[in-house]
Coordinates of C-alpha atoms in Angstrom, one line a residue:
X1 CA 16.4 -17.4 33.0
X2 CA 14.6 -14.6 34.7
X3 CA 16.4 -11.2 35.0
X4 CA 15.7 -10.4 38.7
X5 CA 18.8 -8.4 39.3
X6 CA 18.1 -4.7 39.9
X7 CA 20.9 -2.7 38.3
X8 CA 21.2 0.0 40.9
X9 CA 20.2 -2.2 43.8
X10 CA 18.0 0.6 45.1
X11 CA 14.8 -1.2 44.9
X12 CA 15.5 -4.3 46.9
X13 CA 12.5 -5.6 48.6
X14 CA 14.1 -8.2 50.9
X15 CA 17.0 -7.9 53.3
X16 CA 17.7 -10.2 56.2
X17 CA 18.9 -8.8 59.5
X18 CA 22.0 -10.3 61.1
X19 CA 23.4 -7.5 63.2
X20 CA 25.4 -9.5 65.7
X21 CA 25.9 -6.2 67.5
X22 CA 22.7 -5.7 69.6
X23 CA 20.6 -7.9 71.8
X24 CA 21.2 -11.1 69.9
X25 CA 23.8 -12.7 67.6
X26 CA 21.6 -12.9 64.5
X27 CA 18.1 -11.4 64.1
X28 CA 15.4 -12.0 61.5
X29 CA 12.9 -9.3 60.9
X30 CA 10.0 -8.7 58.6
X31 CA 10.6 -6.4 55.6
X32 CA 7.9 -5.2 53.2
X33 CA 5.5 -7.7 54.7
X34 CA 7.7 -10.7 53.9
X35 CA 8.2 -13.0 56.8
X36 CA 11.8 -14.2 56.4
X37 CA 11.1 -17.4 58.3
X38 CA 8.6 -18.5 55.7
X39 CA 8.7 -16.0 52.9
X40 CA 11.4 -17.7 50.7
X41 CA 8.9 -20.0 49.2
X42 CA 9.2 -19.3 45.4
X43 CA 12.1 -18.8 43.0
X44 CA 11.0 -15.2 42.6
X45 CA 11.1 -14.4 46.3
X46 CA 14.6 -16.0 46.5
X47 CA 15.7 -13.9 43.6
X48 CA 14.7 -10.8 45.5
X49 CA 16.4 -12.1 48.6
X50 CA 19.6 -12.5 46.6
X51 CA 19.3 -8.8 45.6
X52 CA 19.0 -8.0 49.2
X53 CA 22.2 -10.0 50.0
X54 CA 24.1 -8.0 47.3
X55 CA 22.7 -4.8 48.6
X56 CA 24.0 -5.5 52.1
X57 CA 27.3 -6.7 50.6
X58 CA 27.6 -3.4 48.6
X59 CA 26.9 -1.1 51.6
X60 CA 29.6 1.2 52.8
X61 CA 29.5 -0.7 56.1
X62 CA 31.1 -3.6 54.3
X63 CA 32.5 -4.0 50.7
X64 CA 31.5 -0.5 49.7
X65 CA 34.0 1.0 52.2
X66 CA 35.0 -0.2 55.6
X67 CA 35.7 -3.9 54.9
X68 CA 37.7 -2.9 51.8
X69 CA 39.6 0.2 52.9
X70 CA 40.8 -1.1 56.2
X71 CA 43.5 -3.1 54.5
X72 CA 45.1 0.0 53.0
X73 CA 44.4 2.5 55.8
X74 CA 46.5 0.6 58.3
X75 CA 49.5 0.3 56.0
X76 CA 52.6 2.1 54.7
X77 CA 51.2 3.2 51.4
X78 CA 48.5 5.6 52.8
X79 CA 48.9 9.2 53.8
X80 CA 46.3 11.2 55.9
X81 CA 46.7 14.9 55.9
X82 CA 44.9 15.2 59.3
X83 CA 42.3 17.8 58.3
X84 CA 39.3 15.6 58.8
X85 CA 38.9 12.7 61.2
X86 CA 37.3 9.7 59.4
X87 CA 38.4 6.1 59.9
X88 CA 41.7 7.5 61.3
X89 CA 41.7 5.1 64.2
X90 CA 43.0 2.4 61.9
X91 CA 45.6 4.7 60.4
X92 CA 46.9 5.8 63.8
X93 CA 46.3 2.4 65.4
X94 CA 44.4 4.1 68.2
X95 CA 41.3 1.9 67.9
X96 CA 39.4 0.3 70.7
X97 CA 37.1 -2.7 70.6
X98 CA 34.3 -0.1 70.4
X99 CA 35.5 1.3 67.1
X100 CA 32.6 1.8 64.7
X101 CA 34.5 0.3 61.8
X102 CA 34.8 -3.1 63.5
X103 CA 31.2 -3.0 64.5
X104 CA 30.0 -2.3 60.9
X105 CA 32.2 -4.9 59.3
X106 CA 31.1 -7.6 61.7
X107 CA 27.4 -6.7 61.6
X108 CA 27.1 -6.4 57.8
X109 CA 29.5 -9.3 57.1
X110 CA 27.0 -11.4 59.0
X111 CA 24.1 -9.9 57.3
X112 CA 25.6 -11.2 54.1
X113 CA 26.5 -14.6 55.6
X114 CA 23.0 -15.0 57.1
X115 CA 21.2 -13.9 53.9
X116 CA 23.3 -16.4 51.9
X117 CA 22.6 -19.3 54.3
X118 CA 18.8 -18.7 54.1
X119 CA 19.0 -18.5 50.3
X120 CA 21.0 -21.7 50.0
X121 CA 18.6 -23.5 52.3
X122 CA 15.5 -22.2 50.4
X123 CA 17.0 -23.2 47.0
X124 CA 17.7 -26.7 48.2
X125 CA 14.1 -27.0 49.5
X126 CA 12.6 -25.9 46.2
X127 CA 14.9 -27.7 43.7
X128 CA 13.5 -31.2 44.0
X129 CA 10.0 -30.0 42.7
X130 CA 11.2 -27.2 40.4
X131 CA 10.5 -27.2 36.7
X132 CA 13.5 -26.9 34.4
X133 CA 13.4 -23.1 34.0
X134 CA 13.1 -22.6 37.8
X135 CA 15.8 -25.1 38.5
X136 CA 18.3 -23.1 36.4
X137 CA 17.4 -19.9 38.4
X138 CA 17.6 -21.7 41.7
X139 CA 21.0 -23.2 40.9
X140 CA 22.3 -19.7 39.9
X141 CA 20.9 -18.1 43.0
X142 CA 22.6 -20.8 45.1
X143 CA 25.9 -20.4 43.2
X144 CA 26.0 -16.7 43.9
X145 CA 24.8 -17.1 47.5
X146 CA 27.7 -19.5 48.2
X147 CA 30.1 -17.1 46.6
X148 CA 28.8 -14.1 48.6
X149 CA 29.1 -16.1 51.9
X150 CA 32.6 -17.2 51.0
X151 CA 33.7 -13.6 50.3
X152 CA 32.1 -12.3 53.5
X153 CA 33.6 -15.1 55.6
X154 CA 37.0 -14.5 54.1
X155 CA 36.8 -10.9 55.1
X156 CA 35.5 -11.6 58.6
X157 CA 38.1 -14.3 59.3
X158 CA 41.0 -12.3 58.0
X159 CA 39.9 -9.1 59.9
X160 CA 39.0 -10.6 63.3
X161 CA 41.5 -13.5 63.3
X162 CA 45.2 -14.0 63.0
X163 CA 46.6 -14.3 59.5
X164 CA 46.2 -18.0 58.7
X165 CA 49.8 -18.3 57.4
X166 CA 52.7 -16.0 58.1
X167 CA 55.8 -16.8 55.9
X168 CA 55.3 -20.6 56.4
X169 CA 54.0 -20.5 60.0
X170 CA 50.6 -21.9 60.5
X171 CA 48.0 -20.2 62.7
X172 CA 45.0 -22.4 61.8
X173 CA 44.3 -23.3 65.4
X174 CA 43.9 -19.7 66.5
X175 CA 40.3 -18.3 67.0
X176 CA 38.5 -17.4 63.8
X177 CA 34.8 -16.3 63.6
X178 CA 31.4 -17.9 63.8
X179 CA 30.6 -20.3 61.0
X180 CA 27.0 -20.2 59.7
X181 CA 26.2 -23.3 57.7
X182 CA 22.5 -23.2 58.6
X183 CA 20.5 -20.1 59.5
X184 CA 21.0 -19.5 63.2
X185 CA 17.9 -18.8 65.2
X186 CA 17.8 -15.6 67.1
X187 CA 19.1 -15.8 70.7
X188 CA 21.0 -19.0 70.0
X189 CA 24.3 -19.6 71.7
X190 CA 27.2 -19.6 69.2
X191 CA 31.0 -19.9 69.4
X192 CA 34.0 -19.0 67.3
X193 CA 35.5 -21.7 65.1
X194 CA 39.2 -21.9 64.5
X195 CA 40.8 -20.1 61.6
X196 CA 41.5 -23.4 59.9
X197 CA 37.8 -24.4 60.2
X198 CA 36.8 -21.0 58.7
X199 CA 39.1 -21.5 55.7
X200 CA 37.8 -25.0 55.2
X201 CA 34.3 -23.5 55.2
X202 CA 35.3 -20.8 52.7
X203 CA 36.8 -23.2 50.3
X204 CA 33.8 -25.6 50.6
X205 CA 31.5 -22.7 49.8
X206 CA 33.6 -21.8 46.7
X207 CA 33.5 -25.5 45.5
X208 CA 29.7 -25.6 46.1
X209 CA 29.3 -22.4 44.2
X210 CA 31.2 -23.8 41.2
X211 CA 29.2 -27.0 41.4
X212 CA 25.9 -25.0 41.3
X213 CA 27.1 -23.1 38.3
X214 CA 27.8 -26.4 36.5
X215 CA 24.3 -27.6 37.4
X216 CA 22.8 -24.3 36.0
X217 CA 24.8 -24.5 32.8
X218 CA 24.9 -20.7 32.6
X219 CA 26.0 -17.7 34.6
X220 CA 25.1 -14.0 34.5
X221 CA 27.4 -11.9 32.4
X222 CA 27.5 -8.6 34.3
X223 CA 30.5 -8.1 36.5
X224 CA 28.2 -6.7 39.2
X225 CA 27.4 -10.2 40.4
X226 CA 29.5 -13.2 41.0
X227 CA 30.5 -15.4 38.1
X228 CA 32.6 -18.6 37.8
X229 CA 35.6 -16.3 36.9
X230 CA 35.0 -14.2 40.1
X231 CA 34.7 -17.4 42.2
X232 CA 38.1 -18.6 40.9
X233 CA 39.5 -15.2 41.5
X234 CA 38.4 -15.2 45.2
X235 CA 39.6 -18.8 45.4
X236 CA 43.1 -17.7 44.2
X237 CA 43.2 -15.0 46.9
X238 CA 42.2 -17.4 49.6
X239 CA 44.7 -20.1 48.5
X240 CA 47.4 -17.4 48.4
X241 CA 46.7 -16.6 52.0
X242 CA 46.9 -20.4 52.8
X243 CA 50.2 -20.6 50.9
X244 CA 48.7 -23.2 48.7
X245 CA 50.9 -22.0 45.8
X246 CA 49.8 -24.6 43.2
X247 CA 46.2 -24.1 44.1
X248 CA 46.5 -20.3 44.0
X249 CA 48.3 -20.4 40.7
X250 CA 45.7 -22.7 39.1
X251 CA 42.7 -20.8 40.4
X252 CA 44.2 -17.5 39.1
X253 CA 44.8 -19.0 35.7
X254 CA 41.2 -20.1 35.5
X255 CA 39.9 -16.6 36.6
X256 CA 42.0 -15.1 33.8
X257 CA 41.0 -17.7 31.2
X258 CA 37.3 -17.6 31.9
X259 CA 37.2 -13.8 32.1
X260 CA 39.0 -13.5 28.8
X261 CA 41.2 -10.7 30.2
X262 CA 44.6 -11.5 28.8
X263 CA 46.2 -8.1 28.5
X264 CA 46.1 -4.9 30.4
X265 CA 46.2 -1.1 29.7
X266 CA 49.7 0.2 29.1
X267 CA 49.2 3.8 27.9
X268 CA 48.4 6.7 30.2
X269 CA 45.1 7.4 28.3
X270 CA 44.0 3.7 28.4
X271 CA 44.9 3.4 32.1
X272 CA 42.9 6.5 33.0
X273 CA 40.0 5.2 31.0
X274 CA 39.8 2.2 33.4
X275 CA 38.7 4.6 36.1
X276 CA 36.6 7.1 34.1
X277 CA 33.4 6.0 35.9
X278 CA 30.2 3.9 35.4
X279 CA 31.9 0.5 35.6
X280 CA 34.5 1.5 33.1
X281 CA 37.3 -0.9 34.2
X282 CA 37.5 -3.6 31.6
X283 CA 40.1 -5.4 33.7
X284 CA 37.7 -6.1 36.5
X285 CA 36.0 -9.4 37.1
X286 CA 33.7 -8.5 40.0
X287 CA 32.8 -5.0 41.1
X288 CA 30.0 -3.1 42.9
X289 CA 27.0 -1.7 41.2
X290 CA 27.5 1.8 42.4
X291 CA 26.5 4.7 40.1
X292 CA 24.8 8.1 40.2
X293 CA 21.6 6.7 41.7
X294 CA 23.1 4.1 44.1
X295 CA 26.2 5.4 45.9
X296 CA 27.3 6.1 49.5
X297 CA 27.8 9.9 49.1
X298 CA 29.8 11.1 52.1
X299 CA 30.5 7.5 53.2
X300 CA 31.9 6.5 49.8
X301 CA 35.5 5.5 49.1
X302 CA 35.6 8.5 46.7
X303 CA 34.9 10.8 49.5
X304 CA 37.4 9.0 51.8
X305 CA 40.2 9.6 49.2
X306 CA 39.3 13.2 48.6
X307 CA 37.4 15.2 51.2
X308 CA 38.4 13.0 54.1
X309 CA 42.1 13.5 53.3
X310 CA 43.5 10.1 52.4
X311 CA 45.9 9.5 49.5
X312 CA 49.1 7.7 48.6
X313 CA 52.0 8.0 51.0
X314 CA 55.2 9.7 49.9
X315 CA 56.8 6.2 50.1
X316 CA 54.3 4.8 47.6
X317 CA 54.8 7.8 45.3
X318 CA 58.6 7.0 45.4
X319 CA 57.9 3.5 44.1
X320 CA 56.5 4.7 40.8
X321 CA 58.9 5.2 37.9
X322 CA 58.8 8.2 35.7
X323 CA 57.2 6.2 33.0
X324 CA 54.6 4.4 35.1
X325 CA 51.1 5.1 33.8
X326 CA 49.6 4.4 37.1
X327 CA 51.1 7.6 38.5
X328 CA 48.9 9.6 36.2
X329 CA 46.0 9.1 38.6
X330 CA 47.9 10.8 41.4
X331 CA 47.2 14.5 41.6
X332 CA 46.5 16.9 44.4
X333 CA 44.2 19.7 45.0
X334 CA 43.4 22.2 47.7
X335 CA 40.3 21.7 49.7
X336 CA 38.2 23.4 47.0
X337 CA 39.4 21.1 44.3
X338 CA 41.8 23.4 42.5
X339 CA 44.7 21.3 41.3
X340 CA 48.2 21.7 42.7
X341 CA 51.2 21.7 40.4
X342 CA 53.1 19.3 42.7
X343 CA 52.6 17.0 45.7
X344 CA 53.5 18.7 48.9
X345 CA 53.2 22.3 47.6
X346 CA 50.6 22.7 50.4
X347 CA 48.6 20.4 52.6
X348 CA 47.8 17.7 50.1
X349 CA 44.2 16.8 49.3
X350 CA 44.2 13.8 47.0
X351 CA 42.2 13.9 43.8
X352 CA 40.7 10.4 44.4
X353 CA 42.9 8.1 42.3
X354 CA 40.9 5.1 41.3
X355 CA 37.9 6.8 42.8
X356 CA 38.5 10.2 41.2
X357 CA 39.6 9.8 37.6
X358 CA 36.0 10.7 36.5
X359 CA 36.8 14.2 37.5
X360 CA 38.7 14.5 34.2
X361 CA 35.6 14.0 32.1
X362 CA 31.8 14.2 32.1
X363 CA 31.2 10.5 33.2
X364 CA 29.5 10.4 36.5
X365 CA 29.7 14.2 36.6
X366 CA 33.2 14.0 37.8
X367 CA 31.9 13.1 41.3
X368 CA 34.3 10.8 43.2
X369 CA 31.5 9.6 45.5
X370 CA 29.8 7.7 42.6
X371 CA 32.9 5.8 41.5
X372 CA 32.6 2.1 42.1
X373 CA 34.8 -0.4 44.0
X374 CA 36.5 -3.0 41.8
X375 CA 37.0 -6.0 44.1
X376 CA 38.4 -8.9 42.0
X377 CA 40.5 -7.8 39.1
X378 CA 42.7 -9.5 36.5
X379 CA 46.0 -7.7 37.5
X380 CA 45.7 -9.2 41.0
X381 CA 45.4 -12.7 39.3
X382 CA 48.6 -12.2 37.3
X383 CA 50.4 -11.1 40.5
X384 CA 49.1 -14.1 42.4
X385 CA 50.4 -16.4 39.6
X386 CA 53.8 -14.7 39.8
X387 CA 54.1 -14.9 43.6
X388 CA 53.1 -18.6 43.5
X389 CA 55.7 -19.4 40.8
X390 CA 58.4 -17.5 42.7
X391 CA 57.6 -19.6 45.8
X392 CA 57.6 -22.8 43.7
X393 CA 61.0 -22.0 42.2
X394 CA 59.6 -21.2 38.7
X395 CA 61.4 -17.9 38.3
X396 CA 61.1 -17.7 34.5
X397 CA 57.4 -18.3 34.6
X398 CA 57.0 -15.8 37.4
X399 CA 58.9 -13.1 35.5
X400 CA 56.6 -13.5 32.5
X401 CA 53.5 -13.3 34.7
X402 CA 54.8 -10.4 36.6
X403 CA 55.7 -8.6 33.4
X404 CA 52.0 -8.4 32.3
X405 CA 51.5 -6.0 35.2
X406 CA 54.9 -4.4 35.5
X407 CA 54.7 -3.1 31.9
X408 CA 52.4 -0.4 33.3
X409 CA 55.9 1.2 33.8
X410 CA 56.7 1.8 30.1
X411 CA 60.4 1.6 30.9
X412 CA 59.9 -2.2 31.5
X413 CA 59.3 -4.0 28.2
X414 CA 60.7 -7.5 28.6
X415 CA 61.3 -10.0 31.4
X416 CA 64.9 -9.2 31.1
X417 CA 64.1 -5.8 32.6
X418 CA 63.0 -7.5 35.8
X419 CA 65.3 -8.8 38.6
X420 CA 66.8 -12.2 37.7
X421 CA 67.2 -13.8 41.2
X422 CA 64.3 -15.3 43.0
X423 CA 64.8 -13.1 46.1
X424 CA 65.1 -9.9 44.1
X425 CA 62.1 -10.8 42.0
X426 CA 60.1 -11.4 45.2
X427 CA 61.1 -8.0 46.5
X428 CA 60.1 -6.5 43.2
X429 CA 56.7 -8.3 43.3
X430 CA 56.0 -7.0 46.8
X431 CA 56.5 -3.4 45.6
X432 CA 54.5 -4.2 42.5
X433 CA 51.6 -5.3 44.6
X434 CA 51.8 -1.9 46.4
X435 CA 51.9 0.0 43.1
X436 CA 49.1 -1.9 41.4
X437 CA 46.7 -2.7 44.2
X438 CA 46.7 0.7 45.9
X439 CA 43.1 1.5 47.0
X440 CA 42.0 -2.1 46.6
X441 CA 42.6 -3.0 50.3
X442 CA 45.4 -5.6 50.3
X443 CA 48.5 -4.0 51.7
X444 CA 48.1 -4.5 55.4
X445 CA 47.3 -8.2 54.9
X446 CA 50.3 -8.5 52.5
X447 CA 52.6 -7.0 55.1
X448 CA 51.1 -9.3 57.7
X449 CA 51.4 -12.6 55.7
X450 CA 54.9 -11.7 54.5
X451 CA 56.2 -11.0 58.0
X452 CA 57.6 -7.7 56.7
X453 CA 59.2 -5.0 58.8
X454 CA 57.4 -1.8 57.9
X455 CA 56.7 1.8 58.9
X456 CA 53.2 3.1 59.7
X457 CA 51.3 6.3 60.2
X458 CA 52.9 8.6 57.6
X459 CA 53.3 12.3 58.3
X460 CA 55.1 15.4 57.1
X461 CA 54.5 14.9 53.3
X462 CA 56.3 15.2 50.9
X463 CA 59.0 13.7 53.2
X464 CA 59.0 10.0 53.8
X465 CA 58.4 10.0 57.6
X466 CA 56.4 7.7 59.9
X467 CA 55.3 7.9 63.5
X468 CA 55.6 4.1 64.0
X469 CA 58.9 2.7 62.7
X470 CA 60.5 -0.7 62.0
X471 CA 57.6 -2.8 63.3
X472 CA 56.0 -6.1 62.2
X473 CA 52.3 -6.6 61.9
X474 CA 52.5 -10.4 61.6
X475 CA 50.6 -10.9 64.8
X476 CA 48.2 -8.0 64.4
X477 CA 44.6 -9.0 65.3
X478 CA 41.7 -6.6 65.3
X479 CA 39.2 -7.1 68.2
X480 CA 35.7 -8.5 67.9
X481 CA 33.3 -5.6 68.5
X482 CA 32.6 -5.0 72.2
X483 CA 28.8 -5.0 71.5
X484 CA 29.0 -8.6 70.2
X485 CA 31.0 -9.7 73.2
X486 CA 28.7 -7.9 75.6
X487 CA 25.5 -9.4 74.0
X488 CA 26.4 -12.6 75.8
X489 CA 25.5 -15.1 73.2
X490 CA 28.8 -17.0 73.2
X491 CA 31.3 -15.0 71.1
X492 CA 34.5 -14.5 73.1
X493 CA 37.1 -11.9 72.6
X494 CA 40.5 -12.7 71.2
X495 CA 42.9 -12.8 74.3
X496 CA 45.6 -10.2 74.2
X497 CA 44.4 -8.5 71.0
X498 CA 45.5 -5.1 72.3
X499 CA 49.1 -6.2 72.8
X500 CA 49.3 -6.9 69.0
X501 CA 48.7 -3.2 68.1
X502 CA 51.8 -1.7 66.4
X503 CA 53.5 0.8 68.7

């Protein structure tokens, strides 16, 4: 098998345009003298195209920042000190359909989707005549392309559509996004599929990805690319959103089993070491290839959670017990980086958390901007198993699965230390997801799917105070970018999206 993956992703030679936010829905351009309509004619060229797809996926416009952080910024577990205005439209819920974050997520999500569609088609065209070595490569490229498309489509559908299930209520017939099974010619008319159709497509892509891995008989071992374990991890998340409890539980179990991650870090030193830099998190199944040479600098998540003034809300801080090792990542500085003794001793500037632990050592030069994004991780899988078992009435199993993560609080040592009733255990799990998954982008979507009453737009730290109080975000829908609507190629705006904004 050829090693075509470029570690830092800096040298990609092929990317495929799919802006969706200009003069056409999708556009194909020529990069480095490769005509994308005819250039994917060899396994090697397809391998470079796959690198391009990963590069677009990693960009701060998508998984490297905006598509990932949006789910935390608009929630109750984030605090913004107000000193710098970056991405605060989501935090304040003051966005319009012209907000740049929506534009970027839509545009770069469709770059990934379009890249993947072209790679899949090219692989299928070459496979019938491929020799055995090339066939392995082509099946791997196809497997990863299907997985990338599924991830991008899951983000696009969840961001620009209604939550598919809200505490048992089904919204599958509401508007989703545009499905791209085949590369769409520039200037073609398109239309939004339903949310249900989008989820059917996502699950189909995941199944096709796994089938291609089986055909290849191998997979790449680095966590910087998709693997069967990562595919099952994404499948578990998707099925959790669909309230397919058995499916979510089974997929999460396979992600854990295949990854071999059966235990977590429980000491303060071991937990800090997960975030010491340079892909140090041994609990992660799929993460971005960001490092000193390939990072997003001022547009990185590390900068967002330091210089750009975001950190954990006082409410989230209150959820950590005194013996919780996760709280060891929470420290505050002044603007110049000098550490404060306590939260709230002055205007808090967060030290970066999962994007800033490297500041304690020489890894990555202590620069939060070069810390990577861990996207599919084993702790989330244990929490998915636990939530599914609670919903299925398997309280004892749920407690044991939840315990694997909850033991990060060293005061919790056995399942007997967890709530015994199903309702109380579910409440604990909801808080545990807040504690464990902070900075991984899940909280807003959790609040939405649970139909929770919540508070938003925290202020006046260290006091627990919010500008928006006692609201539900169950019906929250972000608008399709105005540029896409105004391009006139068939994508229609979600009716009444503005009325769903929390007030």
